[in-house]
mmCIF file of C-alpha atoms and ligand atoms in Angstrom:
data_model
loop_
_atom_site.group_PDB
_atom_site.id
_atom_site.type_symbol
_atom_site.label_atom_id
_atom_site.label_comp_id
_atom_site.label_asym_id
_atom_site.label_seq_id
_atom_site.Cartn_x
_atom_site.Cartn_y
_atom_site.Cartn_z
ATOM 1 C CA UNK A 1 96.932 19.941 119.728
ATOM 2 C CA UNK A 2 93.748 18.940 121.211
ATOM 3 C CA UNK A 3 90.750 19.540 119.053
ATOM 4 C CA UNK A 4 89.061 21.038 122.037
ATOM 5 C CA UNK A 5 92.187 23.431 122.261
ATOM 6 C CA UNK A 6 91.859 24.072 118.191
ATOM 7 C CA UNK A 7 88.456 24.723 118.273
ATOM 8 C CA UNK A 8 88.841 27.139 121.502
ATOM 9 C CA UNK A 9 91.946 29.049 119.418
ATOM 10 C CA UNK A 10 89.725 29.131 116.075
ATOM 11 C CA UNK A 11 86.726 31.122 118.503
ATOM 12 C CA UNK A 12 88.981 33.494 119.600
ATOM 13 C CA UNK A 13 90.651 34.546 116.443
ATOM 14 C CA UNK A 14 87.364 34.840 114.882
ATOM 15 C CA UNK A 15 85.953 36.969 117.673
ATOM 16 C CA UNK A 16 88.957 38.954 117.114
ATOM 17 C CA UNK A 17 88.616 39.368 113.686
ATOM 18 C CA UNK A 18 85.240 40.176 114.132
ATOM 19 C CA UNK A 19 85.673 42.897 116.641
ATOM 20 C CA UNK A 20 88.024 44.353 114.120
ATOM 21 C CA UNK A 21 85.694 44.614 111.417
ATOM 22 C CA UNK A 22 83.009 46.023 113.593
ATOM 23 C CA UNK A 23 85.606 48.868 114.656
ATOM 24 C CA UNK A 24 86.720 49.832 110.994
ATOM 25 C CA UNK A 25 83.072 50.236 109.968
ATOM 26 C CA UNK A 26 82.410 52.110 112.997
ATOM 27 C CA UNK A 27 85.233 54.213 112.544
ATOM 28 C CA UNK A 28 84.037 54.638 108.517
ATOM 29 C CA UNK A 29 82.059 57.199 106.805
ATOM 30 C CA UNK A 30 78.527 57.262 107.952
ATOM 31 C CA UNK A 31 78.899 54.869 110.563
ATOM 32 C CA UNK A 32 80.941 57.617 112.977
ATOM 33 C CA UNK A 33 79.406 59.330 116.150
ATOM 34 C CA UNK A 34 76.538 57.176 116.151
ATOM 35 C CA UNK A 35 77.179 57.248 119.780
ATOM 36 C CA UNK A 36 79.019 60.547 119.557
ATOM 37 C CA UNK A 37 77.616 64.364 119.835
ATOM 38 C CA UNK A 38 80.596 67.049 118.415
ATOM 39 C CA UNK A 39 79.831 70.393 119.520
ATOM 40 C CA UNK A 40 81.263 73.190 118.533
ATOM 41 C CA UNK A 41 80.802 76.417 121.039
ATOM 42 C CA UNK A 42 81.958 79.451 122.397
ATOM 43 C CA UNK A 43 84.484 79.586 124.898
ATOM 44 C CA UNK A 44 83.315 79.485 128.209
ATOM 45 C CA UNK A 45 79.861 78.570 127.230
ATOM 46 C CA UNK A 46 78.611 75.750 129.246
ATOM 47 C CA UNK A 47 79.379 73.642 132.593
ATOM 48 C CA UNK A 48 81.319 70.962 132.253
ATOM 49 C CA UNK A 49 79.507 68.774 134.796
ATOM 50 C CA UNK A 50 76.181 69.208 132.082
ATOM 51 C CA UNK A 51 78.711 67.544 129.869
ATOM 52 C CA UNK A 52 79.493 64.768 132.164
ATOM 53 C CA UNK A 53 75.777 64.796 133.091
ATOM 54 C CA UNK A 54 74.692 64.465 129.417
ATOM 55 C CA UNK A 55 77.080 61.287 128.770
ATOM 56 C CA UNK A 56 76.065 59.404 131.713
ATOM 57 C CA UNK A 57 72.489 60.056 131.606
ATOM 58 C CA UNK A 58 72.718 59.041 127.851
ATOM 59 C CA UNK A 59 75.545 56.888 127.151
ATOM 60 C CA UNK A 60 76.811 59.448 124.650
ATOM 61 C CA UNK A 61 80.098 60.810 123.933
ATOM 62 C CA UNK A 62 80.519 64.461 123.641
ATOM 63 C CA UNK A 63 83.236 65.919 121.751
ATOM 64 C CA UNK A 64 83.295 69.217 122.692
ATOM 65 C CA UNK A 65 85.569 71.956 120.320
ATOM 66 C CA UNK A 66 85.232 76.040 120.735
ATOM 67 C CA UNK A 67 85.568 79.411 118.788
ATOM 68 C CA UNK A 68 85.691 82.914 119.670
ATOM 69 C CA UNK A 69 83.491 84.191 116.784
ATOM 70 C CA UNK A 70 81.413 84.176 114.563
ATOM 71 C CA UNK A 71 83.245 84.722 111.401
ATOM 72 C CA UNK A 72 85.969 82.192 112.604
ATOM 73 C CA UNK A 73 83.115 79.284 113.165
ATOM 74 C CA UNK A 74 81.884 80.213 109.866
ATOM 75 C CA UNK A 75 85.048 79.675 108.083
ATOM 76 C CA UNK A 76 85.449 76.224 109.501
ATOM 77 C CA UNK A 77 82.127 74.504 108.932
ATOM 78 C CA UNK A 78 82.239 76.298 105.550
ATOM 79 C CA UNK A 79 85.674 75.107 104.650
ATOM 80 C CA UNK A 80 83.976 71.414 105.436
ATOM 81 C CA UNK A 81 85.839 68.049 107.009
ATOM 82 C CA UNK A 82 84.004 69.149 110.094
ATOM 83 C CA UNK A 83 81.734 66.619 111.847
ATOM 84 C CA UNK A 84 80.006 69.100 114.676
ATOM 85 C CA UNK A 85 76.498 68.175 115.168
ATOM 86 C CA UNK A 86 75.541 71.151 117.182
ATOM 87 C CA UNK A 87 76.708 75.171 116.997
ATOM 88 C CA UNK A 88 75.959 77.918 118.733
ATOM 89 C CA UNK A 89 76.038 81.151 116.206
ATOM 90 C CA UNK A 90 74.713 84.419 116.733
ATOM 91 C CA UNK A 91 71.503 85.554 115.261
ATOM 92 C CA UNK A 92 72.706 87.524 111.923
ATOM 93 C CA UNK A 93 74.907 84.328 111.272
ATOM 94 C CA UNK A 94 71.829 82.225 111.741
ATOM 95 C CA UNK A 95 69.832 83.755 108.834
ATOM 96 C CA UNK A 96 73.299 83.406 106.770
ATOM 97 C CA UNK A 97 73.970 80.135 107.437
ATOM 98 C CA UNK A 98 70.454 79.433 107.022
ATOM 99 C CA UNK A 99 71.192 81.455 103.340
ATOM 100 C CA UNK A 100 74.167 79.215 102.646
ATOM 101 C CA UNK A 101 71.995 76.379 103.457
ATOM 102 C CA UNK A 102 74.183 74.938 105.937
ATOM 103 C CA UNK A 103 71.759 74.238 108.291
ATOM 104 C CA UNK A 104 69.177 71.253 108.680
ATOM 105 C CA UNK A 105 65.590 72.328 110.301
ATOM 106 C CA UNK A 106 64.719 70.985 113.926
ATOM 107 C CA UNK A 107 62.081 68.359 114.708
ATOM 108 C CA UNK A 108 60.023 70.523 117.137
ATOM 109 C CA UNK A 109 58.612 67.394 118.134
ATOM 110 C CA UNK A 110 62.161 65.855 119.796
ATOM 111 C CA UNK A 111 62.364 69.433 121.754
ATOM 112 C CA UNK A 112 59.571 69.008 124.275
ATOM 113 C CA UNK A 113 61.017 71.344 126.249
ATOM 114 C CA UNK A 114 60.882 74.244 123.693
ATOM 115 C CA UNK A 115 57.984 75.438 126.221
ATOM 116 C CA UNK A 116 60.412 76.486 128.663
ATOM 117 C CA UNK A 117 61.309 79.170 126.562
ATOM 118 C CA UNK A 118 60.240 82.658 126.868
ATOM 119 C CA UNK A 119 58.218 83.604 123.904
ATOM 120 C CA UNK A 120 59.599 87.058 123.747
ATOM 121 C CA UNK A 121 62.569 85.120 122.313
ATOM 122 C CA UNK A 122 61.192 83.135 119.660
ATOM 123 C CA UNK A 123 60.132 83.457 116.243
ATOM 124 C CA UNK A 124 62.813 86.463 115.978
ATOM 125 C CA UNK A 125 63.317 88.064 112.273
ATOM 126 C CA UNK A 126 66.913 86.082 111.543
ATOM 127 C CA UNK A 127 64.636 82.697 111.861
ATOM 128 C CA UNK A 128 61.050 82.711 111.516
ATOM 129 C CA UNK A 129 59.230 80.040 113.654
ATOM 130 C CA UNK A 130 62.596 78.624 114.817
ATOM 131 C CA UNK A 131 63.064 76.655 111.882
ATOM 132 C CA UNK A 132 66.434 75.593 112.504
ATOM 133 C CA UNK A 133 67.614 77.668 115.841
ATOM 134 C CA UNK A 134 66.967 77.438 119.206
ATOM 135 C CA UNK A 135 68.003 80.000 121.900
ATOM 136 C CA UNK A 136 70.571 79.414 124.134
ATOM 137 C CA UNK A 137 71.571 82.566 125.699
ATOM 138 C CA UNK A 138 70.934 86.261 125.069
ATOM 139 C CA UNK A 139 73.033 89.441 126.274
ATOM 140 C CA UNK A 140 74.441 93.085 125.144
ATOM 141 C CA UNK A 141 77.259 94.767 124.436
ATOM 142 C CA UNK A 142 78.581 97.090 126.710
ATOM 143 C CA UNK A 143 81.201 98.984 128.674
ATOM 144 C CA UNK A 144 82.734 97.316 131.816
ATOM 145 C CA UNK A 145 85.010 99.633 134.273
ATOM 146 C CA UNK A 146 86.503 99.574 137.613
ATOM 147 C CA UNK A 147 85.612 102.644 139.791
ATOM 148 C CA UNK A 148 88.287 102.386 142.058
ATOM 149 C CA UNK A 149 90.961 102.188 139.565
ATOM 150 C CA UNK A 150 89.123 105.230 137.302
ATOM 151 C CA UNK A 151 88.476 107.101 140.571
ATOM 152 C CA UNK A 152 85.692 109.408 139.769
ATOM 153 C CA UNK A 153 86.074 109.496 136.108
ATOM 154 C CA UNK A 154 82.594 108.392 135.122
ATOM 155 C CA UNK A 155 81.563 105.875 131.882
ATOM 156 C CA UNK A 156 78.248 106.161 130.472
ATOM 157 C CA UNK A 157 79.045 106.507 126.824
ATOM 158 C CA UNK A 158 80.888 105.036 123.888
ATOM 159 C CA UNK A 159 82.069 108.381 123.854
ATOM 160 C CA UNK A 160 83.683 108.732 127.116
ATOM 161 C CA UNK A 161 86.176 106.184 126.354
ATOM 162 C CA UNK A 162 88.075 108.650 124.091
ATOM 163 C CA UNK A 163 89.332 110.323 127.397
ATOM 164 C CA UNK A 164 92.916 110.808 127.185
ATOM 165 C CA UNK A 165 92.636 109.906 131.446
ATOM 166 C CA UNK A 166 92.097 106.249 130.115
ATOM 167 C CA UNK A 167 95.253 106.492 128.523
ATOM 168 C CA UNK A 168 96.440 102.412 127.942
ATOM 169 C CA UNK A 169 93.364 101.766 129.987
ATOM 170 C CA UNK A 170 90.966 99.857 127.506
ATOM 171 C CA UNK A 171 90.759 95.961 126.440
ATOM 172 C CA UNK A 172 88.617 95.225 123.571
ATOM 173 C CA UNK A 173 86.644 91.978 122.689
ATOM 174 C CA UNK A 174 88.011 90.706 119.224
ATOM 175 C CA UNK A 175 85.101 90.767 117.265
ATOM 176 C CA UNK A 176 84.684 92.860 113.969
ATOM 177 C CA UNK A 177 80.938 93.820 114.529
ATOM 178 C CA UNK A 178 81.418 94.232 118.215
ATOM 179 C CA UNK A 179 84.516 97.097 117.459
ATOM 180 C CA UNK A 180 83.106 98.408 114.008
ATOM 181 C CA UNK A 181 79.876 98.997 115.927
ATOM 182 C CA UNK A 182 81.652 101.053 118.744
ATOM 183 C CA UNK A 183 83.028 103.099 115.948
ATOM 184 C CA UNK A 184 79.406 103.189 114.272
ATOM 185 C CA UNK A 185 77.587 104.015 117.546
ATOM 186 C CA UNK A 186 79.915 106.444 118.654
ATOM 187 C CA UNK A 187 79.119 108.462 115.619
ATOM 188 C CA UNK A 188 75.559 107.822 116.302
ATOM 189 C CA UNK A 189 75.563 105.444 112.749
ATOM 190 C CA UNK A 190 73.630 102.169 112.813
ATOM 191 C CA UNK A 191 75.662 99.182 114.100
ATOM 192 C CA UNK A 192 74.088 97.783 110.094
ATOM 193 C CA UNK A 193 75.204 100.713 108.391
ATOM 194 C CA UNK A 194 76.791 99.955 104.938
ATOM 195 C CA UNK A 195 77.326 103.006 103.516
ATOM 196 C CA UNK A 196 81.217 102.591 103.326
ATOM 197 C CA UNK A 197 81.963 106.700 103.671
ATOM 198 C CA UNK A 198 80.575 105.545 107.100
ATOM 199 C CA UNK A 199 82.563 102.388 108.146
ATOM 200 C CA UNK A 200 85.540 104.772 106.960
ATOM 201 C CA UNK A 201 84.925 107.625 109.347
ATOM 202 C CA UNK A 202 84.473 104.980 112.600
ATOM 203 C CA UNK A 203 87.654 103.341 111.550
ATOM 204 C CA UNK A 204 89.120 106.920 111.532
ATOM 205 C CA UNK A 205 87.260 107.311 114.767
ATOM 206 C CA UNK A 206 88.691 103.648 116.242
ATOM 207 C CA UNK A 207 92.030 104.793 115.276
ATOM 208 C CA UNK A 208 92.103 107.824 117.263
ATOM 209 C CA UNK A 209 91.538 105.473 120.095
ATOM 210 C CA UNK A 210 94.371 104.087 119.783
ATOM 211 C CA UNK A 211 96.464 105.592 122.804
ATOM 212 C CA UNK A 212 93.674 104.121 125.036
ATOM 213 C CA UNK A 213 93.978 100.641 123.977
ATOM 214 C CA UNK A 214 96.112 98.332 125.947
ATOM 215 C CA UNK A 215 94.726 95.066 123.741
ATOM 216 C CA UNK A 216 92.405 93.299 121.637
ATOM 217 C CA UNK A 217 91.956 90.029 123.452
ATOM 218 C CA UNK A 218 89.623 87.083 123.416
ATOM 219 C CA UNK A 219 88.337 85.253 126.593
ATOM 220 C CA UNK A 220 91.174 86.112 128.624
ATOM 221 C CA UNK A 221 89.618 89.368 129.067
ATOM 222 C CA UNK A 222 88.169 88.317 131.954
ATOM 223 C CA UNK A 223 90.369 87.346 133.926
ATOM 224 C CA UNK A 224 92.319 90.699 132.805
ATOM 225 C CA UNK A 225 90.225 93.202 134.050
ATOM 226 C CA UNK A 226 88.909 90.876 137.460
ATOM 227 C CA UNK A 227 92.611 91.163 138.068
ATOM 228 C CA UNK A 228 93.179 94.834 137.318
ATOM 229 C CA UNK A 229 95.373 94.724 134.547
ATOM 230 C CA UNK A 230 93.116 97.112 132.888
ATOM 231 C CA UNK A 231 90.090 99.547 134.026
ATOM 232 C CA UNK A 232 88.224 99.432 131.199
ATOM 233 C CA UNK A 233 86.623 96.676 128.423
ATOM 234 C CA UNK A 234 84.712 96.355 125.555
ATOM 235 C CA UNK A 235 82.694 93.118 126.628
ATOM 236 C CA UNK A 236 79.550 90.845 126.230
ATOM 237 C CA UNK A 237 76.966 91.385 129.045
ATOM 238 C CA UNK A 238 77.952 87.762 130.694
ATOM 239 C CA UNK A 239 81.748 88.191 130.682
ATOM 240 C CA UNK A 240 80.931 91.274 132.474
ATOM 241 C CA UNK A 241 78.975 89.577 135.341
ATOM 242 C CA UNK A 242 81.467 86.700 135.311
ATOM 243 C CA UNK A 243 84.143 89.685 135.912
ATOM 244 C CA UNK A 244 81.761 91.405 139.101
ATOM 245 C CA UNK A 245 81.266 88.196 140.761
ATOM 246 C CA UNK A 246 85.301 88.039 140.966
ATOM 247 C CA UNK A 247 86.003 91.901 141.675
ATOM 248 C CA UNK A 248 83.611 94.062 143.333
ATOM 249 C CA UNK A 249 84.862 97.072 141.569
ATOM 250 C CA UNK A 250 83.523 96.518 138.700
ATOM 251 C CA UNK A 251 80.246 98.001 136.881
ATOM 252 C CA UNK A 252 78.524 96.938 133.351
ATOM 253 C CA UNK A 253 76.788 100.099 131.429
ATOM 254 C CA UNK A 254 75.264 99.805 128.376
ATOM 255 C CA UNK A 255 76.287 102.777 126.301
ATOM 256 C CA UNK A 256 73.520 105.899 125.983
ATOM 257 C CA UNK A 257 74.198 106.162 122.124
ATOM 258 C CA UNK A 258 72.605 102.679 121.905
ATOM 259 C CA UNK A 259 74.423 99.329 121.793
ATOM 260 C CA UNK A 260 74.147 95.829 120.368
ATOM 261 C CA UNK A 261 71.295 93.258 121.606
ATOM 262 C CA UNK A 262 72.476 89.839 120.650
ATOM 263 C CA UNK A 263 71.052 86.151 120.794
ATOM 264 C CA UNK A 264 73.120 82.891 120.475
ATOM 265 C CA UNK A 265 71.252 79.859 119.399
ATOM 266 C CA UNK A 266 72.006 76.260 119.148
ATOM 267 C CA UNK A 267 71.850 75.031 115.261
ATOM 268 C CA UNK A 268 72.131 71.533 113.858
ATOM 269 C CA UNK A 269 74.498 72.480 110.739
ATOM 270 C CA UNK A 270 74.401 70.401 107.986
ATOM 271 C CA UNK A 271 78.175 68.572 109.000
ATOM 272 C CA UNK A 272 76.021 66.678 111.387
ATOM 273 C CA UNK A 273 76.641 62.966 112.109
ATOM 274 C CA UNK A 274 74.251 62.509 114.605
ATOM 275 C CA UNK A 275 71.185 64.413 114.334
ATOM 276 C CA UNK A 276 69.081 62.007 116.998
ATOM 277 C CA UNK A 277 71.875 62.951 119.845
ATOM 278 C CA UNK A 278 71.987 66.468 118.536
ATOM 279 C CA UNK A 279 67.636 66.760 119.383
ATOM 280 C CA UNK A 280 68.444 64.875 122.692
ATOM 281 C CA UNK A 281 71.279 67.145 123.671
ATOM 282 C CA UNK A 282 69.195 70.552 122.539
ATOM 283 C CA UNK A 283 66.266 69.254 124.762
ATOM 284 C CA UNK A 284 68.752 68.149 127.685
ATOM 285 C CA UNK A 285 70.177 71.543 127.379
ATOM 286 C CA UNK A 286 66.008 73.473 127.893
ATOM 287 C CA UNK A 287 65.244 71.949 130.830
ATOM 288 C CA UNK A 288 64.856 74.221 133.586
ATOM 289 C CA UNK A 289 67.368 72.988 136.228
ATOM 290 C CA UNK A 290 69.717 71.873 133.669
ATOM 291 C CA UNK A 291 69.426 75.381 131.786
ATOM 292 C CA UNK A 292 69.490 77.219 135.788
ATOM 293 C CA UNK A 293 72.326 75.524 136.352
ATOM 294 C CA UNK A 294 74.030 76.565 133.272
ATOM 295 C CA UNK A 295 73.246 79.773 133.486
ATOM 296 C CA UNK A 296 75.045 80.142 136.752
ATOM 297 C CA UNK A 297 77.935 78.455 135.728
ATOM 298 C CA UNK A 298 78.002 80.793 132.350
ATOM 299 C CA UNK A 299 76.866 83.919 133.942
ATOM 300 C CA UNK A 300 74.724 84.923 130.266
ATOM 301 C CA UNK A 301 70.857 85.723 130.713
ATOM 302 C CA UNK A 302 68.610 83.028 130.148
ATOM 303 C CA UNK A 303 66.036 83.059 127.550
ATOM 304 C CA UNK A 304 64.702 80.220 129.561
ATOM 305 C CA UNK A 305 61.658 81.242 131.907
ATOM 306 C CA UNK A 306 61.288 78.053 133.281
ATOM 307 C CA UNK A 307 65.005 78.191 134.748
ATOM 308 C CA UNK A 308 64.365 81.378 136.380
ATOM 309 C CA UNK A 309 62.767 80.074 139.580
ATOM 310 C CA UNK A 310 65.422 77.856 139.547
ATOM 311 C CA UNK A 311 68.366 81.019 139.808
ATOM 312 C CA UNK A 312 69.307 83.358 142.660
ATOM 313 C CA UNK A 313 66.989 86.187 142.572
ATOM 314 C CA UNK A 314 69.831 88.904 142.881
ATOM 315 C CA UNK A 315 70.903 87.371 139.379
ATOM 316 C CA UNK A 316 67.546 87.666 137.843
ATOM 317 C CA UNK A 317 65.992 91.276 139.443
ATOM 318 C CA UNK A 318 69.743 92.590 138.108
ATOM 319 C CA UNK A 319 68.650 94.844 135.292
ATOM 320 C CA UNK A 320 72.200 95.475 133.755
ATOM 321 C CA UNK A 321 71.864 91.770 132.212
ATOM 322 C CA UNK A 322 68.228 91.075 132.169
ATOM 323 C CA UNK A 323 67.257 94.534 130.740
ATOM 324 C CA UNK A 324 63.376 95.466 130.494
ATOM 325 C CA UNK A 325 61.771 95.204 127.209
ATOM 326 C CA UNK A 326 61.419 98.821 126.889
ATOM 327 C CA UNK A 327 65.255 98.950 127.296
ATOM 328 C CA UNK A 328 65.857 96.439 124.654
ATOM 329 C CA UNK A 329 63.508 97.716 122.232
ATOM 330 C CA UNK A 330 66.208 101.014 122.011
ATOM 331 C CA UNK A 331 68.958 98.794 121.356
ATOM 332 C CA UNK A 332 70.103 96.966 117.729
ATOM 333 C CA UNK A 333 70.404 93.647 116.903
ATOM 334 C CA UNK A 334 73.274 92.676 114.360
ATOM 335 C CA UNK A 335 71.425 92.372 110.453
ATOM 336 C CA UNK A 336 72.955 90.002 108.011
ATOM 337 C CA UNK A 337 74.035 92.542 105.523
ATOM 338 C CA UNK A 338 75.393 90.136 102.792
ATOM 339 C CA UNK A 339 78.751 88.529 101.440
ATOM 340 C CA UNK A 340 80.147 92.298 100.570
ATOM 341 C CA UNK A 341 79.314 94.166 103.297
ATOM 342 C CA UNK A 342 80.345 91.651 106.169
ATOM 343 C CA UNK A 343 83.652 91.165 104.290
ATOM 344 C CA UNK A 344 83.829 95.236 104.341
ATOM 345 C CA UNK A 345 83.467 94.576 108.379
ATOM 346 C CA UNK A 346 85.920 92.905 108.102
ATOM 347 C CA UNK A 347 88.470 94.672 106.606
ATOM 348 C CA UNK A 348 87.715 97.708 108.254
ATOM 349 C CA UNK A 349 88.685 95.882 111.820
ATOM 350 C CA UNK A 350 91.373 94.622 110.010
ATOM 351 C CA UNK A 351 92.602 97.839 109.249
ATOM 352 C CA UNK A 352 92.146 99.044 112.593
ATOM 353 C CA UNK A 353 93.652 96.455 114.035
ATOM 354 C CA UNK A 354 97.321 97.074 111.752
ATOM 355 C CA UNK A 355 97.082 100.842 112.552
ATOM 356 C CA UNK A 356 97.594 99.639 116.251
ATOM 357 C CA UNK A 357 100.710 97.980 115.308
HETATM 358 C C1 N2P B 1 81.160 83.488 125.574
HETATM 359 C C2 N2P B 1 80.954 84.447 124.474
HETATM 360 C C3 N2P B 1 79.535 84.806 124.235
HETATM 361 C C4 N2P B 1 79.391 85.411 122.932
HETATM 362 N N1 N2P B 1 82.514 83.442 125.992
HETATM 363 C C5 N2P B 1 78.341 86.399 122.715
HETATM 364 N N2 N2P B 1 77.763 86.211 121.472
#
């Protein structure tokens, strides 16, 4: 062979070789996602094109996985083998995380655009000076209902949904606090009462509702009621606007025994592989177009001020999902109540949930 051939050949193979090795340390343990981002969200949180957006602009990958609770993210970053370098957990999972120590504080610095945020959102009990959260969205709990199919029956309370008229009417949002606290509320308990004589009587009370469930369902409750299947849900605040912008029919109330005021913040848990992209992609996520944009697309309230000139006013003046302060202030945010009590949550819904069967 000619040596110029030989010496051609022995370039190649080397580069090839070379290539190889580069791929398998890549691919090992502490070398991964350096140009990856996992996140791990609700369903039907963001807009894909941010996604897109976010690679381009950046030149990293997203992986992008979802969940449809709380408890059910919890379980899988706690059970470990997870790589997700950004969640999104409610607020009382937050501060238990944050107890578990499965979380790794923010660089304030690397989120310039922490500004945008409204204060009245930050430096909330379940993470004092936004240690290791950052708030994504914010909504309520509440009752959504078609008037044409309930024709004049009106819905303004937990209460009201016991009406034997909604027979097989109702769809409720799979969530153990979210159900436990409809029992709690209706009774006019604390949606963070443990006092288990309590949790017993609203399961009691839940199970009495049982002729007016038709399901418990997850996201597909949207597209459930916008079609009609159903009069009546159980939902989050944005899954109820996303449902109005599709059917006209429908109207959100937040019940007058008092409801649930939630916030779901992005967290860096400690799984993370790349913390740099996981700052970047927090930031990304603040800006005001970026976060207008999203909040469109989601249909959730914004905690982001900034965004707000950015959205269609009829979105923002709409007090059923930005509620006033004074409205707020009457409603309950979810506590951490401990290892025991959540698990009593828990078992309660459970509970409820085989007495349907
Ligand atoms: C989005 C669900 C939002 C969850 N599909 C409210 N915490």
């Amino acid at each position: 062979m000619n040596r110029l051939i030989r010496v051609f050949l022995a370039v190649v193979i080397a580069s090839a070789l070379l290539l190889f090795a580069i791929n398998r340390l890549n691919k090992a343990e502490g070398f991964a996602g350096d140009n990856t981002l996992t996140i791990y969200n609700w369903g039907d949180y963001i807009d894909d094109e941010l996604i897109d957006r976010f690679e381009e602009e950046t030149g990293i990958k997203i992986i992008y996985e979802t969940f449809d609770s709380n408890e059910a993210m919890l379980t899988k970053i706690q059970q470990g083998g997870t790589t997700y370098d950004i969640a999104v957990p409610s607020e009382y999972m937050i501060d238990k995380m944050r107890e578990e120590d499965l979380l790794i504080p923010l660089d304030h610095s690397k989120i310039p655009n922490l500004k945008n945020i409204d204060e009245r959102f930050m430096d909330l009990p379940f993470d004092p000076a936004n240690k290791y959260s950052v708030p994504y969205f914010w909504g309520t709990v509440g009752i959504v209902y078609n008037t044409k199919m309930l024709n004049d029956i009106e819905i303004t309370s937990w209460n009201d949904l016991w009406n034997p008229a909604l027979k097989n009417e109702i769809l409720l949002v799979d969530g153990a606090r979210e159900v436990m606290g409809m029992g709690l509320n209706s009774l006019n308990y604390s949606l963070n009462d443990t006092n288990e004589a309590h949790l017993k009587e609203a399961k009691e009370k839940l199970d009495s509702l049982t002729p007016n469930i038709k399901a418990i369902v997850g996201d597909e409750i949207k597209i459930l009621i916008a079609n009609e299947e159903a009069a009546v849900g159980v939902v989050w605040s944005g899954d109820a606007a996303d449902m109005m912008w599709e059917n006209e029919n429908l109207d959100y109330v937040v019940p007058s025994e008092g409801s649930n005021l939630w916030f779901d913040n992005m967290v860096i848990p400690k799984t993370a592989k790349n913390v740099d992209a996981a700052h970047q992609f927090i930031n990304f996520m603040l800006d005001p177009e970026v976060s207008a944009q999203n909040t469109e697309w989601v249909s959730y309230s914004t905690p982001n001020k900034a965004a707000l000139e950015f959205m269609p006013e009829e979105m923002v003046e709409d007090e059923r999902f930005y509620p006033s302060p004074e409205l707020t202030e009457k409603l309950e945010v979810y506590e951490n109540l401990g290892k025991k009590n959540l698990a009593m949550y828990n078992d309660f819904f459970l509970q409820f949930k085989m007495h349907r069967k």
